[in-house]
PDB file of C-alpha atoms in Angstrom:
ATOM      1  CA  MET T1383       0.090  -0.276  -0.286  1.00  0.00           C
ATOM      2  CA  PRO T1384       1.093   3.528  -0.908  1.00  0.00           C
ATOM      3  CA  GLY T1385       1.985   6.073   1.900  1.00  0.00           C
ATOM      4  CA  LEU T1386       4.726   7.745   4.136  1.00  0.00           C
ATOM      5  CA  PRO T1387       6.665   4.798   6.129  1.00  0.00           C
ATOM      6  CA  VAL T1388       6.447   5.024   9.534  1.00  0.00           C
ATOM      7  CA  PHE T1389       9.665   7.486  11.055  1.00  0.00           C
ATOM      8  CA  SER T1390      10.180  10.220  12.943  1.00  0.00           C
ATOM      9  CA  VAL T1391      13.000  12.502  13.053  1.00  0.00           C
ATOM     10  CA  GLN T1392      13.159  13.098  16.422  1.00  0.00           C
ATOM     11  CA  ASP T1393      14.675  10.015  17.324  1.00  0.00           C
ATOM     12  CA  LEU T1394      17.534  11.404  15.516  1.00  0.00           C
ATOM     13  CA  SER T1395      20.052  12.745  18.346  1.00  0.00           C
ATOM     14  CA  VAL T1396      22.542  16.011  18.472  1.00  0.00           C
ATOM     15  CA  LYS T1397      25.118  13.396  18.242  1.00  0.00           C
ATOM     16  CA  GLN T1398      23.920  11.627  15.428  1.00  0.00           C
ATOM     17  CA  ILE T1399      23.194  14.772  13.638  1.00  0.00           C
ATOM     18  CA  GLU T1400      27.034  15.660  14.489  1.00  0.00           C
ATOM     19  CA  ARG T1401      28.729  11.886  13.240  1.00  0.00           C
ATOM     20  CA  TYR T1402      26.353  12.621  10.412  1.00  0.00           C
ATOM     21  CA  GLU T1403      27.994  16.001   9.410  1.00  0.00           C
ATOM     22  CA  GLN T1404      31.648  14.517   9.922  1.00  0.00           C
ATOM     23  CA  SER T1405      31.249  11.258   8.506  1.00  0.00           C
ATOM     24  CA  GLU T1406      33.605  11.012   5.770  1.00  0.00           C
ATOM     25  CA  SER T1407      31.346   8.236   3.619  1.00  0.00           C
ATOM     26  CA  SER T1408      28.176   9.432   2.194  1.00  0.00           C
ATOM     27  CA  ASP T1409      27.311   5.457   2.142  1.00  0.00           C
ATOM     28  CA  ILE T1410      28.196   4.965   5.897  1.00  0.00           C
ATOM     29  CA  ALA T1411      26.310   8.213   7.230  1.00  0.00           C
ATOM     30  CA  ALA T1412      23.242   7.619   5.244  1.00  0.00           C
ATOM     31  CA  ARG T1413      23.425   3.241   6.622  1.00  0.00           C
ATOM     32  CA  ASP T1414      23.972   4.967  10.075  1.00  0.00           C
ATOM     33  CA  ILE T1415      20.759   8.036   9.688  1.00  0.00           C
ATOM     34  CA  ALA T1416      18.427   4.723   8.691  1.00  0.00           C
ATOM     35  CA  LYS T1417      19.342   2.775  11.205  1.00  0.00           C
ATOM     36  CA  CYS T1418      18.345   5.605  13.669  1.00  0.00           C
ATOM     37  CA  LEU T1419      14.748   6.526  11.714  1.00  0.00           C
ATOM     38  CA  GLY T1420      14.017   2.505  11.073  1.00  0.00           C
ATOM     39  CA  LEU T1421      14.558   3.127   7.039  1.00  0.00           C
ATOM     40  CA  GLU T1422      16.643   0.774   7.138  1.00  0.00           C
ATOM     41  CA  ASP T1423      15.067  -0.676   3.901  1.00  0.00           C
ATOM     42  CA  TYR T1424      15.949   2.164   1.472  1.00  0.00           C
ATOM     43  CA  GLN T1425      17.821  -0.258  -0.742  1.00  0.00           C
ATOM     44  CA  HIS T1426      14.785  -2.507  -1.752  1.00  0.00           C
ATOM     45  CA  ASP T1427      11.750  -0.226  -1.259  1.00  0.00           C
ATOM     46  CA  ALA T1428      11.433   3.206  -3.320  1.00  0.00           C
ATOM     47  CA  ALA T1429       9.037   5.279  -0.946  1.00  0.00           C
ATOM     48  CA  THR T1430      11.746   4.462   2.336  1.00  0.00           C
ATOM     49  CA  ALA T1431      14.560   5.692  -0.118  1.00  0.00           C
ATOM     50  CA  VAL T1432      12.850   8.821  -0.692  1.00  0.00           C
ATOM     51  CA  CYS T1433      12.632   9.883   2.939  1.00  0.00           C
ATOM     52  CA  LEU T1434      16.005   9.018   3.459  1.00  0.00           C
ATOM     53  CA  ASP T1435      16.957  11.289   0.816  1.00  0.00           C
ATOM     54  CA  TYR T1436      14.547  14.235   1.960  1.00  0.00           C
ATOM     55  CA  VAL T1437      16.221  13.654   5.105  1.00  0.00           C
ATOM     56  CA  SER T1438      19.449  13.792   3.957  1.00  0.00           C
ATOM     57  CA  TYR T1439      19.255  16.521   2.037  1.00  0.00           C
ATOM     58  CA  ALA T1440      17.644  18.465   5.208  1.00  0.00           C
ATOM     59  CA  LEU T1441      20.768  17.347   6.815  1.00  0.00           C
ATOM     60  CA  ASN T1442      23.508  18.574   4.149  1.00  0.00           C
ATOM     61  CA  PHE T1443      21.095  21.510   4.212  1.00  0.00           C
ATOM     62  CA  ALA T1444      21.911  22.355   7.900  1.00  0.00           C
ATOM     63  CA  THR T1445      25.588  21.785   7.343  1.00  0.00           C
ATOM     64  CA  GLU T1446      26.053  24.482   4.232  1.00  0.00           C
ATOM     65  CA  ALA T1447      24.102  26.832   6.274  1.00  0.00           C
ATOM     66  CA  SER T1448      26.188  26.461   9.357  1.00  0.00           C
ATOM     67  CA  LEU T1449      22.296  25.713  11.500  1.00  0.00           C
ATOM     68  CA  SER T1450      23.149  25.237  15.018  1.00  0.00           C
ATOM     69  CA  ASN T1451      21.501  21.336  16.551  1.00  0.00           C
ATOM     70  CA  GLU T1452      19.014  22.828  17.601  1.00  0.00           C
ATOM     71  CA  GLN T1453      18.117  24.494  14.327  1.00  0.00           C
ATOM     72  CA  SER T1454      18.643  21.652  12.189  1.00  0.00           C
ATOM     73  CA  ARG T1455      16.422  19.575  14.408  1.00  0.00           C
ATOM     74  CA  LYS T1456      13.587  22.023  13.847  1.00  0.00           C
ATOM     75  CA  LEU T1457      14.518  22.433  10.148  1.00  0.00           C
ATOM     76  CA  LEU T1458      13.414  18.186  10.102  1.00  0.00           C
ATOM     77  CA  CYS T1459      10.276  19.008  11.823  1.00  0.00           C
ATOM     78  CA  PHE T1460       9.249  20.804   9.107  1.00  0.00           C
ATOM     79  CA  ALA T1461      10.646  18.894   6.477  1.00  0.00           C
ATOM     80  CA  GLN T1462       8.832  15.419   8.022  1.00  0.00           C
ATOM     81  CA  LEU T1463       5.491  17.741   8.643  1.00  0.00           C
ATOM     82  CA  LEU T1464       5.566  19.165   5.004  1.00  0.00           C
ATOM     83  CA  LEU T1465       6.259  15.181   3.654  1.00  0.00           C
ATOM     84  CA  LYS T1466       3.694  13.940   5.334  1.00  0.00           C
ATOM     85  CA  ALA T1467       1.017  16.680   4.422  1.00  0.00           C
ATOM     86  CA  LEU T1468       2.189  15.451   0.919  1.00  0.00           C
ATOM     87  CA  ALA T1469       1.765  11.840   1.760  1.00  0.00           C
ATOM     88  CA  GLU T1470      -1.744  12.636   3.108  1.00  0.00           C
ATOM     89  CA  GLY T1471      -2.846  14.240  -0.400  1.00  0.00           C
ATOM     90  CA  GLN T1472      -2.186  18.194  -0.039  1.00  0.00           C
ATOM     91  CA  SER T1473      -1.824  19.772  -3.165  1.00  0.00           C
ATOM     92  CA  VAL T1474       0.737  22.239  -3.857  1.00  0.00           C
ATOM     93  CA  GLU T1475      -0.872  25.278  -3.131  1.00  0.00           C
ATOM     94  CA  ASP T1476      -1.715  23.903   0.452  1.00  0.00           C
ATOM     95  CA  LEU T1477       1.954  22.611   0.985  1.00  0.00           C
ATOM     96  CA  HIS T1478       2.892  26.299   0.380  1.00  0.00           C
ATOM     97  CA  THR T1479       0.521  27.587   3.131  1.00  0.00           C
ATOM     98  CA  THR T1480       1.402  25.263   5.570  1.00  0.00           C
ATOM     99  CA  LEU T1481       5.154  26.192   5.149  1.00  0.00           C
ATOM    100  CA  LYS T1482       4.152  29.920   5.192  1.00  0.00           C
ATOM    101  CA  GLN T1483       2.470  29.250   9.053  1.00  0.00           C
ATOM    102  CA  GLN T1484       5.559  26.881  10.040  1.00  0.00           C
ATOM    103  CA  LEU T1485       8.104  29.962   9.162  1.00  0.00           C
ATOM    104  CA  GLN T1486       5.483  32.448  10.813  1.00  0.00           C
ATOM    105  CA  SER T1487       4.709  30.577  14.007  1.00  0.00           C
ATOM    106  CA  GLN T1488       6.979  30.975  17.265  1.00  0.00           C
ATOM    107  CA  GLU T1489       8.654  27.864  16.733  1.00  0.00           C
ATOM    108  CA  ALA T1490      10.810  29.402  13.739  1.00  0.00           C
ATOM    109  CA  SER T1491      12.022  32.114  16.117  1.00  0.00           C
ATOM    110  CA  ILE T1492      15.411  30.187  16.334  1.00  0.00           C
ATOM    111  CA  PHE T1493      16.195  31.030  13.176  1.00  0.00           C
ATOM    112  CA  LEU T1494      17.271  34.609  11.651  1.00  0.00           C
ATOM    113  CA  PRO T1495      15.363  36.518   9.029  1.00  0.00           C
ATOM    114  CA  LYS T1496      18.229  35.450   6.794  1.00  0.00           C
ATOM    115  CA  GLN T1497      17.753  31.859   7.797  1.00  0.00           C
ATOM    116  CA  ILE T1498      14.482  32.038   7.300  1.00  0.00           C
ATOM    117  CA  ALA T1499      14.316  32.600   3.750  1.00  0.00           C
ATOM    118  CA  GLN T1500      17.187  30.222   3.123  1.00  0.00           C
ATOM    119  CA  VAL T1501      15.153  27.775   4.522  1.00  0.00           C
ATOM    120  CA  ALA T1502      12.070  28.906   2.304  1.00  0.00           C
ATOM    121  CA  GLN T1503      14.682  28.229  -0.380  1.00  0.00           C
ATOM    122  CA  PHE T1504      15.514  24.637   0.571  1.00  0.00           C
ATOM    123  CA  PHE T1505      12.293  23.651   0.389  1.00  0.00           C
ATOM    124  CA  GLY T1506      11.477  25.840  -3.028  1.00  0.00           C
ATOM    125  CA  GLN T1507      13.899  23.959  -4.818  1.00  0.00           C
ATOM    126  CA  GLY T1508      13.803  20.437  -3.375  1.00  0.00           C
ATOM    127  CA  LEU T1509      10.217  19.351  -2.221  1.00  0.00           C
ATOM    128  CA  PHE T1510       8.157  21.789  -4.101  1.00  0.00           C
ATOM    129  CA  ALA T1511      10.343  21.760  -7.291  1.00  0.00           C
ATOM    130  CA  HIS T1512       9.453  17.694  -7.405  1.00  0.00           C
ATOM    131  CA  PHE T1513       6.407  17.939  -5.634  1.00  0.00           C
ATOM    132  CA  LYS T1514       4.761  15.149  -8.562  1.00  0.00           C
ATOM    133  CA  LEU T1515       7.593  13.057  -8.290  1.00  0.00           C
ATOM    134  CA  TYR T1516       7.007  13.027  -4.403  1.00  0.00           C
ATOM    135  CA  ASN T1517       3.105  12.590  -4.399  1.00  0.00           C
ATOM    136  CA  PHE T1518       3.665   9.727  -6.854  1.00  0.00           C
ATOM    137  CA  LEU T1519       5.996   7.790  -4.966  1.00  0.00           C
ATOM    138  CA  LEU T1520       4.108   8.527  -1.790  1.00  0.00           C
ATOM    139  CA  THR T1521       0.522   7.985  -2.636  1.00  0.00           C
ATOM    140  CA  GLN T1522       0.932   5.719  -5.837  1.00  0.00           C
ATOM    141  CA  PRO T1523       0.963   1.845  -5.288  1.00  0.00           C
ATOM    142  CA  GLN T1524       4.601   0.628  -6.450  1.00  0.00           C
ATOM    143  CA  ALA T1525       5.196  -2.830  -8.506  1.00  0.00           C
ATOM    144  CA  HIS T1526       7.437  -4.511  -6.144  1.00  0.00           C
ATOM    145  CA  THR T1527       9.123  -7.871  -8.140  1.00  0.00           C
ATOM    146  CA  GLU T1528      10.421 -11.070  -6.003  1.00  0.00           C
ATOM    147  CA  HIS T1529      12.701 -12.976  -6.985  1.00  0.00           C
ATOM    148  CA  GLU T1530      13.969 -16.555  -5.174  1.00  0.00           C
ATOM    149  CA  VAL T1531      17.252 -17.953  -6.293  1.00  0.00           C
ATOM    150  CA  SER T1532      18.762 -21.533  -5.237  1.00  0.00           C
ATOM    151  CA  LEU T1533      22.510 -21.530  -4.665  1.00  0.00           C
ATOM    152  CA  GLN T1534      24.564 -24.446  -4.416  1.00  0.00           C
ATOM    153  CA  VAL T1535      27.525 -24.307  -1.943  1.00  0.00           C
ATOM    154  CA  GLU T1536      30.377 -26.134  -1.894  1.00  0.00           C
ATOM    155  CA  THR T1537      32.642 -27.204   1.240  1.00  0.00           C
ATOM    156  CA  ALA T1538      36.436 -26.400   0.556  1.00  0.00           C
ATOM    157  CA  LYS T1539      38.455 -29.412   0.101  1.00  0.00           C
ATOM    158  CA  VAL T1540      41.142 -29.402   2.571  1.00  0.00           C
ATOM    159  CA  GLN T1541      44.227 -31.258   1.075  1.00  0.00           C
ATOM    160  CA  PRO T1542      46.006 -33.984   3.245  1.00  0.00           C
ATOM    161  CA  LEU T1543      48.738 -33.212   5.408  1.00  0.00           C
ATOM    162  CA  ARG T1544      51.702 -35.704   3.927  1.00  0.00           C
ATOM    163  CA  ASP T1545      50.516 -33.556   0.461  1.00  0.00           C
ATOM    164  CA  ALA T1546      52.020 -30.922   2.498  1.00  0.00           C
ATOM    165  CA  LEU T1547      55.426 -29.079   1.670  1.00  0.00           C
ATOM    166  CA  SER T1548      58.231 -29.171   3.763  1.00  0.00           C
ATOM    167  CA  GLU T1549      59.481 -25.905   4.930  1.00  0.00           C
ATOM    168  CA  GLU T1550      62.557 -26.260   2.639  1.00  0.00           C
ATOM    169  CA  GLN T1551      60.207 -27.594  -0.016  1.00  0.00           C
ATOM    170  CA  TRP T1552      58.353 -24.331   0.740  1.00  0.00           C
ATOM    171  CA  ARG T1553      61.348 -21.962   0.365  1.00  0.00           C
ATOM    172  CA  GLN T1554      62.280 -23.489  -2.899  1.00  0.00           C
ATOM    173  CA  TYR T1555      59.167 -23.254  -4.383  1.00  0.00           C
ATOM    174  CA  ASN T1556      58.963 -19.385  -3.534  1.00  0.00           C
ATOM    175  CA  ALA T1557      62.774 -18.904  -4.793  1.00  0.00           C
ATOM    176  CA  LYS T1558      61.760 -20.813  -7.832  1.00  0.00           C
ATOM    177  CA  LEU T1559      58.383 -18.599  -8.475  1.00  0.00           C
ATOM    178  CA  ALA T1560      60.555 -15.707  -7.482  1.00  0.00           C
ATOM    179  CA  ALA T1561      63.144 -16.937 -10.470  1.00  0.00           C
ATOM    180  CA  GLU T1562      60.600 -17.369 -13.083  1.00  0.00           C
ATOM    181  CA  ALA T1563      59.205 -13.900 -12.487  1.00  0.00           C
ATOM    182  CA  ASP T1564      62.504 -12.093 -12.289  1.00  0.00           C
ATOM    183  CA  ALA T1565      63.375 -14.227 -16.003  1.00  0.00           C
ATOM    184  CA  ARG T1566      60.015 -12.961 -17.531  1.00  0.00           C
ATOM    185  CA  LYS T1567      60.994  -9.275 -16.265  1.00  0.00           C
ATOM    186  CA  GLN T1568      63.979  -9.694 -18.152  1.00  0.00           C
ATOM    187  CA  ALA T1569      62.649 -11.059 -21.116  1.00  0.00           C
ATOM    188  CA  GLU T1570      60.287  -8.093 -21.234  1.00  0.00           C
ATOM    189  CA  GLU T1571      63.118  -5.553 -21.031  1.00  0.00           C
ATOM    190  CA  ALA T1572      65.105  -7.005 -23.278  1.00  0.00           C
ATOM    191  CA  ALA T1573      62.144  -7.126 -25.857  1.00  0.00           C
ATOM    192  CA  GLU T1574      60.955  -3.804 -25.187  1.00  0.00           C
ATOM    193  CA  GLN T1575      65.175  -2.778 -25.794  1.00  0.00           C
ATOM    194  CA  GLU T1576      64.842  -4.425 -28.919  1.00  0.00           C
ATOM    195  CA  ARG T1577      61.188  -2.502 -29.786  1.00  0.00           C
ATOM    196  CA  GLN T1578      62.617   0.728 -29.176  1.00  0.00           C
ATOM    197  CA  LEU T1579      66.234   0.085 -31.092  1.00  0.00           C
ATOM    198  CA  ALA T1580      63.878  -1.154 -34.073  1.00  0.00           C
ATOM    199  CA  GLU T1581      62.161   2.105 -33.915  1.00  0.00           C
ATOM    200  CA  ALA T1582      65.405   3.999 -33.655  1.00  0.00           C
ATOM    201  CA  GLN T1583      66.594   2.093 -37.012  1.00  0.00           C
ATOM    202  CA  ALA T1584      63.672   2.277 -38.736  1.00  0.00           C
ATOM    203  CA  ALA T1585      63.293   5.936 -38.039  1.00  0.00           C
ATOM    204  CA  GLU T1586      67.100   7.187 -38.827  1.00  0.00           C
ATOM    205  CA  GLN T1587      66.565   4.499 -41.843  1.00  0.00           C
ATOM    206  CA  HIS T1588      63.566   6.832 -43.096  1.00  0.00           C
ATOM    207  CA  ALA T1589      64.922   9.819 -42.449  1.00  0.00           C
ATOM    208  CA  ALA T1590      67.887   8.846 -44.564  1.00  0.00           C
ATOM    209  CA  GLU T1591      65.800   8.220 -47.500  1.00  0.00           C
ATOM    210  CA  GLU T1592      63.764  11.563 -46.737  1.00  0.00           C
ATOM    211  CA  ALA T1593      67.357  13.283 -47.393  1.00  0.00           C
ATOM    212  CA  GLU T1594      68.248  10.626 -50.202  1.00  0.00           C
ATOM    213  CA  ALA T1595      64.904  11.985 -52.153  1.00  0.00           C
ATOM    214  CA  GLU T1596      65.563  15.389 -51.481  1.00  0.00           C
ATOM    215  CA  ARG T1597      68.604  15.311 -52.693  1.00  0.00           C
ATOM    216  CA  GLN T1598      67.727  13.804 -55.792  1.00  0.00           C
ATOM    217  CA  SER T1599      64.915  16.056 -56.330  1.00  0.00           C
ATOM    218  CA  LYS T1600      67.789  18.749 -55.937  1.00  0.00           C
ATOM    219  CA  LEU T1601      69.550  17.531 -59.079  1.00  0.00           C
ATOM    220  CA  THR T1602      67.293  17.024 -61.352  1.00  0.00           C
ATOM    221  CA  LYS T1603      64.580  18.921 -60.809  1.00  0.00           C
ATOM    222  CA  PRO T1604      64.268  21.478 -63.642  1.00  0.00           C
ATOM    223  CA  VAL T1605      65.958  25.259 -63.400  1.00  0.00           C
ATOM    224  CA  GLN T1606      64.361  28.495 -63.318  1.00  0.00           C
ATOM    225  CA  THR T1607      66.960  30.540 -62.287  1.00  0.00           C
ATOM    226  CA  LEU T1608      70.677  31.458 -62.874  1.00  0.00           C
ATOM    227  CA  GLU T1609      71.398  31.037 -58.801  1.00  0.00           C
ATOM    228  CA  GLU T1610      69.097  27.397 -59.501  1.00  0.00           C
ATOM    229  CA  ALA T1611      71.077  26.412 -62.237  1.00  0.00           C
ATOM    230  CA  VAL T1612      74.697  27.235 -60.362  1.00  0.00           C
ATOM    231  CA  GLU T1613      73.369  25.281 -57.582  1.00  0.00           C
ATOM    232  CA  GLN T1614      72.268  22.501 -59.463  1.00  0.00           C
ATOM    233  CA  ALA T1615      75.426  22.346 -61.102  1.00  0.00           C
ATOM    234  CA  VAL T1616      77.390  22.139 -58.295  1.00  0.00           C
ATOM    235  CA  ALA T1617      75.101  19.555 -56.322  1.00  0.00           C
ATOM    236  CA  GLN T1618      75.505  17.308 -59.570  1.00  0.00           C
ATOM    237  CA  ARG T1619      79.749  18.035 -59.317  1.00  0.00           C
ATOM    238  CA  VAL T1620      79.260  17.481 -55.420  1.00  0.00           C
ATOM    239  CA  GLU T1621      77.154  14.087 -56.947  1.00  0.00           C
ATOM    240  CA  ALA T1622      80.042  13.087 -59.362  1.00  0.00           C
ATOM    241  CA  GLU T1623      82.774  13.387 -56.261  1.00  0.00           C
ATOM    242  CA  ARG T1624      80.781  11.346 -53.848  1.00  0.00           C
ATOM    243  CA  LYS T1625      80.310   8.157 -56.150  1.00  0.00           C
ATOM    244  CA  ILE T1626      83.903   8.079 -57.278  1.00  0.00           C
ATOM    245  CA  LEU T1627      85.427   8.358 -53.167  1.00  0.00           C
ATOM    246  CA  GLU T1628      82.482   5.286 -53.030  1.00  0.00           C
ATOM    247  CA  SER T1629      84.353   3.441 -55.740  1.00  0.00           C
ATOM    248  CA  GLU T1630      87.721   4.116 -54.556  1.00  0.00           C
ATOM    249  CA  TYR T1631      86.887   3.376 -50.668  1.00  0.00           C
ATOM    250  CA  TYR T1632      84.832   0.145 -52.131  1.00  0.00           C
ATOM    251  CA  GLN T1633      87.992  -1.296 -54.133  1.00  0.00           C
ATOM    252  CA  ARG T1634      90.362  -0.309 -51.263  1.00  0.00           C
ATOM    253  CA  GLU T1635      88.043  -2.287 -48.732  1.00  0.00           C
ATOM    254  CA  VAL T1636      87.729  -5.115 -51.147  1.00  0.00           C
ATOM    255  CA  ALA T1637      91.972  -5.248 -51.473  1.00  0.00           C
ATOM    256  CA  LEU T1638      92.011  -4.819 -47.712  1.00  0.00           C
ATOM    257  CA  LEU T1639      90.027  -8.045 -47.088  1.00  0.00           C
ATOM    258  CA  ASP T1640      91.947 -10.053 -49.805  1.00  0.00           C
ATOM    259  CA  THR T1641      94.919  -9.391 -48.047  1.00  0.00           C
ATOM    260  CA  VAL T1642      93.940 -10.055 -44.453  1.00  0.00           C
ATOM    261  CA  ALA T1643      91.933 -13.389 -45.686  1.00  0.00           C
ATOM    262  CA  ARG T1644      95.650 -14.399 -46.934  1.00  0.00           C
ATOM    263  CA  LEU T1645      97.435 -13.594 -44.390  1.00  0.00           C
ATOM    264  CA  GLU T1646      95.196 -15.536 -42.535  1.00  0.00           C
ATOM    265  CA  ALA T1647      95.623 -18.663 -44.822  1.00  0.00           C
ATOM    266  CA  SER T1648      98.937 -18.555 -44.451  1.00  0.00           C
ATOM    267  CA  ILE T1649      99.296 -18.226 -40.906  1.00  0.00           C
ATOM    268  CA  ALA T1650      96.769 -21.275 -41.101  1.00  0.00           C
ATOM    269  CA  ALA T1651      99.065 -23.180 -43.221  1.00  0.00           C
ATOM    270  CA  ALA T1652     102.492 -22.676 -41.587  1.00  0.00           C
ATOM    271  CA  PRO T1653     103.786 -25.453 -39.276  1.00  0.00           C
ATOM    272  CA  PRO T1654     103.693 -24.965 -35.663  1.00  0.00           C
ATOM    273  CA  ALA T1655     106.521 -23.462 -33.967  1.00  0.00           C
ATOM    274  CA  LYS T1656     109.049 -25.977 -32.287  1.00  0.00           C
ATOM    275  CA  LYS T1657     109.590 -25.613 -28.554  1.00  0.00           C
ATOM    276  CA  LYS T1658     112.878 -24.949 -27.354  1.00  0.00           C
TER     277      LYS T1658
END
């Protein structure tokens, strides 16, 4: 059946309000407040959850507005009174009248004029702004779905003591695991180094290819001015000299390698020296 869950903000003590304000976890704070107000079913019942959120919003506002403990308790009383009136079917106009009467009553004298305005704004932006939502949840029947699940529970299988490891075997086992982990780490580091080296070589080769392509472009592009013609002639001359030097160095390298090979062959063919 729809309706306002049974709870009373008078059940909240000053210490409980202070504990809520000082709590670092909103979940823990909400659970404590729910336990004090008897709203512990807030995780499964929509109306109960709405009431708990409503009280939490009021407590958060009291903290932000720096209300005293007495003022906070009075604010909670006003909040519950309005919520109860809404659940009983009062219209939004009637709720406005009720709030106005409460703020003009002797009980509201504990608030300063500025705080009265803040309280009115709090209810205006909260309860009145979401009047239809509160009205629907607290006056309309809510669908409930129940599920029943059978769980199979297995008893843990404890290994016999005869299969247990000795202390030395346990040390060896852990040492083996550590060695394997270290080997994996070294292999990963080596693979990473190879990857970085391959990337560096690829980047170097790409840069060299781009430089060569640019050089060849300068040698073959059509000239437009005398300066470009002179620059291209110089580049072509340098290119010709480079090729001549490359050929000479290559021939010298081949001759040197041939000489080294003949020396190594003669040394290998020579008889071993006799010991004196």
